[in-house]
GROMACS .gro file of C-alpha atoms in nm:
model
  433
    1MET     CA    1   1.702   1.604   2.153
    2PHE     CA    2   1.759   1.425   1.825
    3THR     CA    3   1.922   1.619   1.548
    4GLU     CA    4   1.795   1.598   1.184
    5ASN     CA    5   2.128   1.430   1.082
    6LEU     CA    6   2.100   1.164   1.341
    7LEU     CA    7   1.739   1.098   1.241
    8HIS     CA    8   1.850   1.035   0.891
    9LEU     CA    9   2.062   0.743   0.985
   10ILE     CA   10   1.796   0.509   1.145
   11PHE     CA   11   1.465   0.510   0.964
   12ILE     CA   12   1.289   0.180   0.875
   13ASP     CA   13   0.996   0.210   0.624
   14ALA     CA   14   0.792  -0.105   0.695
   15HIS     CA   15   0.567  -0.064   0.361
   16VAL     CA   16   0.722   0.001   0.044
   17HIS     CA   17   0.643  -0.105  -0.318
   18LEU     CA   18   0.993  -0.102  -0.438
   19LEU     CA   19   0.973  -0.186  -0.806
   20MET     CA   20   0.661   0.009  -0.839
   21GLY     CA   21   0.797   0.305  -0.667
   22GLY     CA   22   1.121   0.295  -0.873
   23ASN     CA   23   0.934   0.249  -1.201
   24SER     CA   24   0.708   0.538  -1.104
   25LEU     CA   25   1.007   0.771  -1.085
   26LEU     CA   26   1.094   0.657  -1.442
   27ASN     CA   27   0.738   0.707  -1.571
   28VAL     CA   28   0.457   0.975  -1.599
   29GLN     CA   29   0.417   1.160  -1.257
   30LEU     CA   30   0.048   1.229  -1.166
   31ARG     CA   31   0.042   1.236  -0.811
   32ASP     CA   32   0.005   1.597  -0.772
   33THR     CA   33  -0.204   1.691  -1.065
   34LYS     CA   34  -0.458   1.936  -0.949
   35THR     CA   35  -0.689   1.971  -1.256
   36LYS     CA   36  -0.830   1.740  -1.538
   37GLN     CA   37  -0.642   1.937  -1.800
   38GLU     CA   38  -0.306   1.908  -1.618
   39PHE     CA   39  -0.386   1.532  -1.595
   40ILE     CA   40  -0.423   1.517  -1.969
   41ASP     CA   41  -0.134   1.741  -2.052
   42ARG     CA   42   0.116   1.544  -1.848
   43ILE     CA   43   0.012   1.219  -1.990
   44ALA     CA   44   0.020   1.371  -2.360
   45SER     CA   45   0.365   1.516  -2.294
   46PHE     CA   46   0.502   1.190  -2.165
   47ALA     CA   47   0.357   0.985  -2.455
   48LYS     CA   48   0.543   1.205  -2.700
   49LYS     CA   49   0.873   1.117  -2.548
   50ILE     CA   50   0.848   0.733  -2.551
   51LYS     CA   51   0.852   0.469  -2.832
   52PRO     CA   52   0.538   0.353  -3.014
   53ASP     CA   53   0.375   0.056  -2.838
   54GLN     CA   54   0.566   0.133  -2.489
   55TRP     CA   55   0.311   0.125  -2.213
   56VAL     CA   56   0.245   0.422  -1.992
   57VAL     CA   57   0.209   0.283  -1.635
   58GLU     CA   58   0.220   0.376  -1.279
   59GLY     CA   59   0.100   0.754  -1.263
   60ASN     CA   60  -0.054   0.747  -0.913
   61TRP     CA   61  -0.334   0.989  -0.985
   62ASP     CA   62  -0.568   1.130  -0.728
   63HIS     CA   63  -0.905   1.236  -0.863
   64THR     CA   64  -1.010   1.407  -0.519
   65LEU     CA   65  -0.759   1.691  -0.610
   66TRP     CA   66  -0.974   1.811  -0.908
   67GLY     CA   67  -1.299   1.769  -0.748
   68GLY     CA   68  -1.380   1.403  -0.741
   69GLU     CA   69  -1.456   1.322  -1.119
   70LEU     CA   70  -1.306   0.996  -1.239
   71PRO     CA   71  -1.094   1.011  -1.537
   72GLU     CA   72  -1.203   0.849  -1.856
   73LYS     CA   73  -1.031   0.687  -2.157
   74GLU     CA   74  -1.168   0.973  -2.390
   75TRP     CA   75  -0.966   1.222  -2.180
   76ILE     CA   76  -0.645   1.054  -2.318
   77ASP     CA   77  -0.720   0.861  -2.620
   78GLU     CA   78  -0.634   1.125  -2.862
   79TYR     CA   79  -0.279   1.166  -2.729
   80THR     CA   80  -0.207   0.801  -2.673
   81LYS     CA   81  -0.317   0.617  -2.994
   82ASP     CA   82   0.022   0.448  -3.025
   83ASN     CA   83   0.069   0.371  -2.648
   84PRO     CA   84  -0.144   0.140  -2.422
   85VAL     CA   85  -0.208   0.312  -2.078
   86ALA     CA   86  -0.277   0.157  -1.766
   87ILE     CA   87  -0.212   0.407  -1.488
   88TYR     CA   88  -0.283   0.352  -1.101
   89ARG     CA   89  -0.500   0.563  -0.877
   90MET     CA   90  -0.283   0.640  -0.599
   91ASP     CA   91  -0.395   0.361  -0.378
   92GLY     CA   92  -0.332   0.091  -0.624
   93HIS     CA   93  -0.686  -0.042  -0.632
   94MET     CA   94  -0.806   0.137  -0.942
   95ILE     CA   95  -0.661   0.208  -1.273
   96LEU     CA   96  -0.745   0.403  -1.593
   97ALA     CA   97  -0.684   0.222  -1.919
   98ASN     CA   98  -0.700   0.386  -2.271
   99SER     CA   99  -0.884   0.235  -2.563
  100ALA     CA  100  -0.542   0.081  -2.684
  101ALA     CA  101  -0.501  -0.103  -2.346
  102LEU     CA  102  -0.872  -0.213  -2.348
  103LYS     CA  103  -0.847  -0.363  -2.689
  104ILE     CA  104  -0.522  -0.552  -2.609
  105ALA     CA  105  -0.717  -0.684  -2.286
  106GLY     CA  106  -1.026  -0.762  -2.505
  107ILE     CA  107  -1.253  -0.550  -2.296
  108ASP     CA  108  -1.571  -0.407  -2.460
  109LYS     CA  109  -1.924  -0.347  -2.372
  110ASN     CA  110  -1.998  -0.719  -2.379
  111THR     CA  111  -1.726  -0.805  -2.119
  112PRO     CA  112  -1.896  -0.932  -1.800
  113ASP     CA  113  -1.780  -0.797  -1.463
  114VAL     CA  114  -1.504  -0.990  -1.289
  115GLU     CA  115  -1.560  -1.146  -0.956
  116ASN     CA  116  -1.443  -0.932  -0.672
  117GLY     CA  117  -1.386  -0.653  -0.931
  118GLU     CA  118  -1.575  -0.394  -1.141
  119ILE     CA  119  -1.542  -0.274  -1.510
  120VAL     CA  120  -1.694   0.068  -1.477
  121LYS     CA  121  -1.928   0.142  -1.787
  122ASP     CA  122  -2.115   0.440  -1.911
  123SER     CA  123  -2.489   0.468  -1.948
  124GLU     CA  124  -2.465   0.288  -2.272
  125GLY     CA  125  -2.281   0.003  -2.140
  126ASN     CA  126  -1.932   0.094  -2.281
  127PRO     CA  127  -1.629   0.081  -2.067
  128THR     CA  128  -1.511   0.408  -1.935
  129GLY     CA  129  -1.165   0.294  -1.883
  130ILE     CA  130  -1.177   0.279  -1.499
  131LEU     CA  131  -1.110  -0.080  -1.361
  132LYS     CA  132  -1.146  -0.178  -1.004
  133SER     CA  133  -0.969  -0.445  -0.783
  134LYS     CA  134  -0.952  -0.783  -0.947
  135ALA     CA  135  -1.085  -0.636  -1.290
  136MET     CA  136  -0.758  -0.445  -1.307
  137TYR     CA  137  -0.572  -0.759  -1.391
  138LEU     CA  138  -0.746  -0.804  -1.710
  139VAL     CA  139  -0.518  -0.528  -1.841
  140LEU     CA  140  -0.231  -0.542  -1.594
  141ASN     CA  141  -0.166  -0.914  -1.686
  142LYS     CA  142  -0.112  -0.784  -2.046
  143ILE     CA  143   0.175  -0.555  -1.959
  144PRO     CA  144   0.509  -0.709  -2.042
  145VAL     CA  145   0.721  -0.807  -1.743
  146LEU     CA  146   1.018  -0.586  -1.664
  147SER     CA  147   1.348  -0.731  -1.770
  148ASN     CA  148   1.610  -0.788  -1.510
  149SER     CA  149   1.795  -0.480  -1.654
  150GLU     CA  150   1.472  -0.266  -1.614
  151LYS     CA  151   1.424  -0.382  -1.259
  152GLU     CA  152   1.785  -0.301  -1.164
  153ASP     CA  153   1.710   0.060  -1.317
  154ALA     CA  154   1.396   0.082  -1.096
  155ILE     CA  155   1.569  -0.035  -0.774
  156ASN     CA  156   1.865   0.219  -0.847
  157ALA     CA  157   1.615   0.511  -0.879
  158ALA     CA  158   1.432   0.375  -0.563
  159GLN     CA  159   1.707   0.339  -0.341
  160ASP     CA  160   1.857   0.671  -0.438
  161TYR     CA  161   1.515   0.842  -0.348
  162LEU     CA  162   1.499   0.639  -0.031
  163LEU     CA  163   1.835   0.730   0.095
  164SER     CA  164   1.751   1.100   0.024
  165GLN     CA  165   1.473   1.060   0.277
  166GLY     CA  166   1.682   0.911   0.538
  167VAL     CA  167   1.539   0.547   0.487
  168THR     CA  168   1.817   0.284   0.526
  169THR     CA  169   1.587  -0.029   0.569
  170ILE     CA  170   1.269  -0.113   0.377
  171HIS     CA  171   1.008  -0.387   0.377
  172ASP     CA  172   0.915  -0.447   0.019
  173VAL     CA  173   0.562  -0.564   0.039
  174ASP     CA  174   0.539  -0.690  -0.310
  175SER     CA  175   0.884  -0.775  -0.458
  176LEU     CA  176   0.751  -0.856  -0.796
  177GLY     CA  177   1.047  -1.050  -0.880
  178GLY     CA  178   1.281  -0.782  -0.731
  179PHE     CA  179   1.443  -1.009  -0.478
  180GLU     CA  180   1.662  -1.209  -0.717
  181VAL     CA  181   1.780  -0.884  -0.888
  182ALA     CA  182   1.856  -0.730  -0.539
  183GLN     CA  183   2.055  -1.042  -0.461
  184GLU     CA  184   2.271  -0.989  -0.767
  185MET     CA  185   2.308  -0.627  -0.686
  186TYR     CA  186   2.416  -0.717  -0.335
  187THR     CA  187   2.669  -0.960  -0.475
  188ASN     CA  188   2.801  -0.673  -0.705
  189LYS     CA  189   2.811  -0.429  -0.420
  190LYS     CA  190   2.537  -0.213  -0.568
  191LEU     CA  191   2.264  -0.248  -0.304
  192LYS     CA  192   2.248   0.053  -0.078
  193VAL     CA  193   1.959  -0.020   0.128
  194ARG     CA  194   1.859  -0.311   0.357
  195MET     CA  195   1.564  -0.503   0.223
  196TYR     CA  196   1.298  -0.745   0.377
  197THR     CA  197   1.092  -0.878   0.071
  198ALA     CA  198   0.746  -1.013   0.057
  199ASP     CA  199   0.609  -1.294  -0.177
  200PRO     CA  200   0.235  -1.329  -0.258
  201LEU     CA  201   0.072  -1.532   0.014
  202TYR     CA  202  -0.076  -1.782  -0.240
  203LYS     CA  203   0.293  -1.889  -0.311
  204TRP     CA  204   0.373  -2.003   0.043
  205ALA     CA  205   0.464  -2.336  -0.079
  206SER     CA  206   0.746  -2.227  -0.300
  207VAL     CA  207   0.901  -1.956  -0.080
  208SER     CA  208   1.233  -2.034   0.075
  209LYS     CA  209   1.293  -1.843   0.392
  210THR     CA  210   1.643  -1.677   0.426
  211ASP     CA  211   1.831  -1.655   0.751
  212ARG     CA  212   1.645  -1.414   0.991
  213SER     CA  213   1.989  -1.286   1.107
  214GLU     CA  214   2.093  -1.166   0.753
  215LYS     CA  215   2.160  -0.795   0.785
  216TRP     CA  216   2.115  -0.692   0.427
  217LEU     CA  217   1.864  -0.883   0.221
  218LYS     CA  218   1.630  -1.151   0.330
  219ASN     CA  219   1.286  -1.290   0.231
  220GLY     CA  220   1.015  -1.503   0.419
  221LEU     CA  221   0.754  -1.245   0.453
  222LEU     CA  222   0.418  -1.345   0.272
  223LYS     CA  223   0.163  -1.069   0.172
  224GLY     CA  224  -0.207  -1.131   0.134
  225PHE     CA  225  -0.521  -0.910   0.082
  226VAL     CA  226  -0.873  -0.906   0.216
  227ASP     CA  227  -1.017  -0.595   0.057
  228GLY     CA  228  -0.932  -0.287  -0.152
  229SER     CA  229  -0.918   0.088  -0.068
  230LEU     CA  230  -1.125   0.354   0.083
  231GLY     CA  231  -1.093   0.600  -0.207
  232SER     CA  232  -1.198   0.343  -0.465
  233HIS     CA  233  -1.495   0.225  -0.260
  234THR     CA  234  -1.333  -0.134  -0.245
  235ALA     CA  235  -1.261  -0.137   0.125
  236ALA     CA  236  -1.514  -0.369   0.307
  237PHE     CA  237  -1.718  -0.225   0.575
  238ASN     CA  238  -1.982  -0.364   0.806
  239ASP     CA  239  -2.225  -0.067   0.730
  240PRO     CA  240  -2.298   0.101   0.391
  241TYR     CA  241  -2.075   0.386   0.256
  242SER     CA  242  -2.230   0.713   0.359
  243ASP     CA  243  -2.239   0.835   0.004
  244LYS     CA  244  -2.345   0.507  -0.154
  245LEU     CA  245  -2.602   0.337   0.062
  246ASP     CA  246  -2.603   0.017  -0.155
  247ASP     CA  247  -2.224  -0.030  -0.124
  248ARG     CA  248  -2.036  -0.191   0.154
  249GLY     CA  249  -1.709  -0.252  -0.033
  250LEU     CA  250  -1.600  -0.584  -0.118
  251PHE     CA  251  -1.367  -0.889  -0.009
  252ILE     CA  252  -1.131  -0.966  -0.282
  253VAL     CA  253  -1.036  -1.321  -0.147
  254ASN     CA  254  -1.233  -1.618  -0.025
  255GLU     CA  255  -1.193  -1.627   0.357
  256ASP     CA  256  -1.165  -2.009   0.368
  257SER     CA  257  -0.897  -1.979   0.111
  258LEU     CA  258  -0.727  -1.701   0.304
  259PHE     CA  259  -0.742  -1.920   0.623
  260SER     CA  260  -0.581  -2.213   0.449
  261GLN     CA  261  -0.303  -2.017   0.311
  262ILE     CA  262  -0.227  -1.847   0.638
  263LEU     CA  263  -0.238  -2.176   0.819
  264ASN     CA  264   0.002  -2.355   0.583
  265ALA     CA  265   0.245  -2.054   0.575
  266ASP     CA  266   0.255  -2.056   0.951
  267ASN     CA  267   0.311  -2.427   0.974
  268GLU     CA  268   0.635  -2.348   0.770
  269ASP     CA  269   0.737  -2.065   1.005
  270LEU     CA  270   0.693  -1.786   0.735
  271GLN     CA  271   0.583  -1.462   0.859
  272VAL     CA  272   0.242  -1.339   0.731
  273THR     CA  273   0.114  -0.998   0.676
  274VAL     CA  274  -0.232  -0.911   0.523
  275HIS     CA  275  -0.374  -0.588   0.381
  276ALA     CA  276  -0.691  -0.480   0.545
  277ILE     CA  277  -0.866  -0.152   0.526
  278GLY     CA  278  -1.235  -0.155   0.620
  279ASP     CA  279  -1.373  -0.263   0.961
  280ARG     CA  280  -1.537  -0.564   0.819
  281ALA     CA  281  -1.204  -0.659   0.651
  282ASN     CA  282  -0.997  -0.613   0.972
  283ASN     CA  283  -1.250  -0.812   1.179
  284GLY     CA  284  -1.251  -1.102   0.928
  285LEU     CA  285  -0.870  -1.103   0.930
  286LEU     CA  286  -0.837  -1.105   1.302
  287ASN     CA  287  -1.090  -1.384   1.324
  288ILE     CA  288  -0.875  -1.582   1.083
  289TYR     CA  289  -0.546  -1.493   1.276
  290GLU     CA  290  -0.726  -1.618   1.598
  291ARG     CA  291  -0.821  -1.949   1.432
  292VAL     CA  292  -0.460  -2.000   1.322
  293ILE     CA  293  -0.307  -1.924   1.660
  294GLU     CA  294  -0.563  -2.178   1.814
  295LYS     CA  295  -0.480  -2.435   1.544
  296ASN     CA  296  -0.102  -2.411   1.546
  297GLY     CA  297  -0.027  -2.311   1.915
  298THR     CA  298   0.164  -2.013   2.061
  299LYS     CA  299   0.503  -1.930   1.902
  300ASP     CA  300   0.696  -1.607   1.812
  301ARG     CA  301   0.498  -1.563   1.471
  302ARG     CA  302   0.463  -1.170   1.457
  303LEU     CA  303   0.170  -1.167   1.253
  304ARG     CA  304   0.096  -0.825   1.076
  305ILE     CA  305  -0.191  -0.643   0.941
  306GLU     CA  306  -0.100  -0.381   0.666
  307HIS     CA  307  -0.297  -0.049   0.694
  308ALA     CA  308  -0.542  -0.156   0.987
  309GLN     CA  309  -0.711   0.160   0.872
  310HIS     CA  310  -1.078   0.146   0.989
  311LEU     CA  311  -1.132  -0.046   1.318
  312THR     CA  312  -1.419  -0.095   1.565
  313THR     CA  313  -1.349  -0.036   1.924
  314GLU     CA  314  -1.370  -0.401   2.005
  315ASP     CA  315  -1.120  -0.503   1.759
  316ILE     CA  316  -0.865  -0.241   1.864
  317LYS     CA  317  -0.843  -0.440   2.190
  318ARG     CA  318  -0.768  -0.756   2.001
  319PHE     CA  319  -0.439  -0.663   1.846
  320SER     CA  320  -0.258  -0.680   2.177
  321LYS     CA  321  -0.441  -0.980   2.295
  322LEU     CA  322  -0.343  -1.172   1.978
  323ASN     CA  323  -0.004  -1.015   1.951
  324ILE     CA  324  -0.078  -0.877   1.609
  325ILE     CA  325   0.127  -0.595   1.473
  326ALA     CA  326  -0.048  -0.297   1.326
  327SER     CA  327   0.171  -0.186   1.026
  328VAL     CA  328   0.025   0.158   0.947
  329GLN     CA  329   0.101   0.448   0.723
  330PRO     CA  330   0.052   0.789   0.890
  331TYR     CA  331   0.074   1.005   0.592
  332HIS     CA  332  -0.262   0.854   0.466
  333ALA     CA  333  -0.432   1.014   0.757
  334ILE     CA  334  -0.362   1.364   0.660
  335ASP     CA  335  -0.437   1.277   0.300
  336ASP     CA  336  -0.761   1.081   0.337
  337GLY     CA  337  -0.872   1.329   0.622
  338ARG     CA  338  -0.960   1.580   0.357
  339TRP     CA  339  -1.254   1.354   0.235
  340ALA     CA  340  -1.299   1.037   0.439
  341GLU     CA  341  -1.595   1.171   0.649
  342GLU     CA  342  -1.789   1.208   0.329
  343LEU     CA  343  -1.736   0.840   0.261
  344ILE     CA  344  -1.803   0.682   0.595
  345GLY     CA  345  -1.953   0.953   0.816
  346PRO     CA  346  -1.858   1.111   1.160
  347GLU     CA  347  -1.888   0.802   1.384
  348ARG     CA  348  -1.653   0.577   1.186
  349ILE     CA  349  -1.388   0.822   1.151
  350LYS     CA  350  -1.334   0.827   1.535
  351THR     CA  351  -1.157   0.505   1.496
  352THR     CA  352  -0.986   0.553   1.171
  353TYR     CA  353  -0.593   0.575   1.161
  354ALA     CA  354  -0.639   0.515   1.534
  355PHE     CA  355  -0.297   0.522   1.649
  356LYS     CA  356  -0.337   0.653   1.981
  357SER     CA  357  -0.613   0.399   2.066
  358LEU     CA  358  -0.384   0.110   1.947
  359LEU     CA  359  -0.086   0.231   2.150
  360ASP     CA  360  -0.318   0.270   2.445
  361ALA     CA  361  -0.437  -0.097   2.397
  362ASN     CA  362  -0.061  -0.192   2.403
  363THR     CA  363  -0.037  -0.264   2.041
  364THR     CA  364   0.307  -0.301   1.852
  365LEU     CA  365   0.251   0.006   1.616
  366VAL     CA  366   0.502   0.010   1.292
  367PHE     CA  367   0.516   0.293   1.063
  368GLY     CA  368   0.567   0.287   0.685
  369SER     CA  369   0.501   0.507   0.387
  370ASP     CA  370   0.315   0.287   0.131
  371TRP     CA  371   0.541   0.452  -0.148
  372PRO     CA  372   0.466   0.530  -0.427
  373VAL     CA  373   0.109   0.576  -0.290
  374ALA     CA  374   0.254   0.834  -0.060
  375PRO     CA  375   0.606   0.998  -0.009
  376ALA     CA  376   0.856   0.781   0.151
  377SER     CA  377   0.944   1.043   0.409
  378PRO     CA  378   0.956   0.935   0.769
  379LEU     CA  379   0.957   1.317   0.870
  380TYR     CA  380   0.632   1.363   0.680
  381GLY     CA  381   0.499   1.050   0.857
  382MET     CA  382   0.594   1.169   1.196
  383TYR     CA  383   0.447   1.509   1.127
  384ALA     CA  384   0.129   1.345   1.018
  385ALA     CA  385   0.100   1.114   1.336
  386VAL     CA  386   0.187   1.389   1.568
  387THR     CA  387  -0.028   1.681   1.427
  388ARG     CA  388  -0.283   1.512   1.202
  389GLN     CA  389  -0.312   1.839   1.010
  390THR     CA  390  -0.472   1.751   0.679
  391LEU     CA  391  -0.311   1.866   0.348
  392ASP     CA  392  -0.573   2.100   0.268
  393ASN     CA  393  -0.499   2.298   0.588
  394LYS     CA  394  -0.856   2.272   0.707
  395ASN     CA  395  -0.773   2.087   1.037
  396PRO     CA  396  -0.517   2.309   1.215
  397GLU     CA  397  -0.581   2.130   1.556
  398GLY     CA  398  -0.581   1.795   1.380
  399TRP     CA  399  -0.822   1.550   1.209
  400VAL     CA  400  -0.963   1.329   1.472
  401PRO     CA  401  -0.722   1.496   1.720
  402GLU     CA  402  -0.777   1.241   1.993
  403GLN     CA  403  -0.575   0.986   1.779
  404LYS     CA  404  -0.270   1.217   1.792
  405ILE     CA  405   0.050   1.059   1.933
  406ASN     CA  406   0.381   1.204   2.054
  407ILE     CA  407   0.712   1.245   1.877
  408GLU     CA  408   0.872   0.975   2.077
  409GLN     CA  409   0.594   0.721   1.995
  410ALA     CA  410   0.613   0.811   1.625
  411LEU     CA  411   0.990   0.762   1.624
  412THR     CA  412   0.968   0.431   1.797
  413ALA     CA  413   0.714   0.322   1.524
  414TYR     CA  414   0.976   0.421   1.247
  415THR     CA  415   1.284   0.249   1.449
  416LYS     CA  416   1.260   0.001   1.732
  417ASN     CA  417   0.912  -0.138   1.623
  418GLY     CA  418   1.007  -0.158   1.252
  419ALA     CA  419   1.304  -0.387   1.345
  420TYR     CA  420   1.094  -0.582   1.577
  421SER     CA  421   0.829  -0.647   1.307
  422SER     CA  422   1.105  -0.812   1.072
  423PHE     CA  423   1.272  -0.995   1.356
  424ASP     CA  424   1.574  -0.760   1.339
  425GLU     CA  425   1.565  -0.607   1.703
  426ASN     CA  426   1.891  -0.749   1.780
  427ILE     CA  427   2.083  -0.574   1.479
  428LYS     CA  428   1.897  -0.236   1.424
  429GLY     CA  429   1.633  -0.011   1.528
  430THR     CA  430   1.785   0.115   1.843
  431LEU     CA  431   2.120   0.290   1.963
  432GLU     CA  432   2.232   0.110   2.262
  433PRO     CA  433   2.543  -0.063   2.413
   0.00000   0.00000   0.00000
């Protein structure tokens, strides 16, 4: 029997957004707002405390908690006239921007939609403030870059929180310039967690891989994207969404370009991981990985798929065959399980967050949190994987209960397999002679 104290020594979180998470602790907190008015009040209160022209960012709101109505800029414009706002939906694939932010970005009723993105507009053609996928960057790219001092503040806040949850190693899947700051912190003995950081896949040519035996801080992981998220209707599916029959989600990258980038990165012996949510996205990515393996030959590359959320039965079998690591976030299952069936129907949910099916197919299953999208708590994550009891308490026997796994399998996914997924199995992940 493992004690709680022992568990708190050994966790690896294989999917963290470090600077976003740390910065979210220093910004407005919206993750648990349950009403429209509470959402408005928290933003209004936070705006009163900050300087004029300071951006209000992060947020991580979840509109399903107040019935599913998407927020609009009019909700908050009155309270944020002096502060541009760009706050994420919890999944990071949709933002709400206020009028001040839209003005800075030059977005109005005449602004055309962005390829692989959407500017949501009202019946008169005016932007509501909601921007999806690639459209988000019309605003996000206008936000001033964090200074190194601000990045250190964010990392300090993040690592204190992570350690409080028993997490001692993280895979930072979008370093956002945090690696260099973390290096300085390590030199000055300020770094408290061990880190493996990812750079954007398209930067493969400029990434220098650090020694894989480095215990505290290394890079060499590359992160790409195929699609968006389920909650924002931007995850790419083979069949239409059940609640929107003209919508199958979208690819946010050209498949030929993605293949070329992965192939080139693999030639440099850089490890690649790619975000894929919908079944069409996962199938397309598995096809690309298979082509890369055929082209470059067999080697210990440890390709990963981040999320691997909605899969077909046929594709589940391919993970083990191709030696693809499924890097998943179990807490999402008990969160999305409240509403996912409305979006994709009763058949597709049978292989949603298919942890048991993946393990039965001999897949290497790795667990992470996706913090700040979800709490960086391995204990919550294991609870989610073992019970699948949704946050609304409406599934006491578990949501899609046939996909439950046991506690030993969940613990392995947070320890041994986490170490393997970053080439660290010889220095961490297990207690052994």
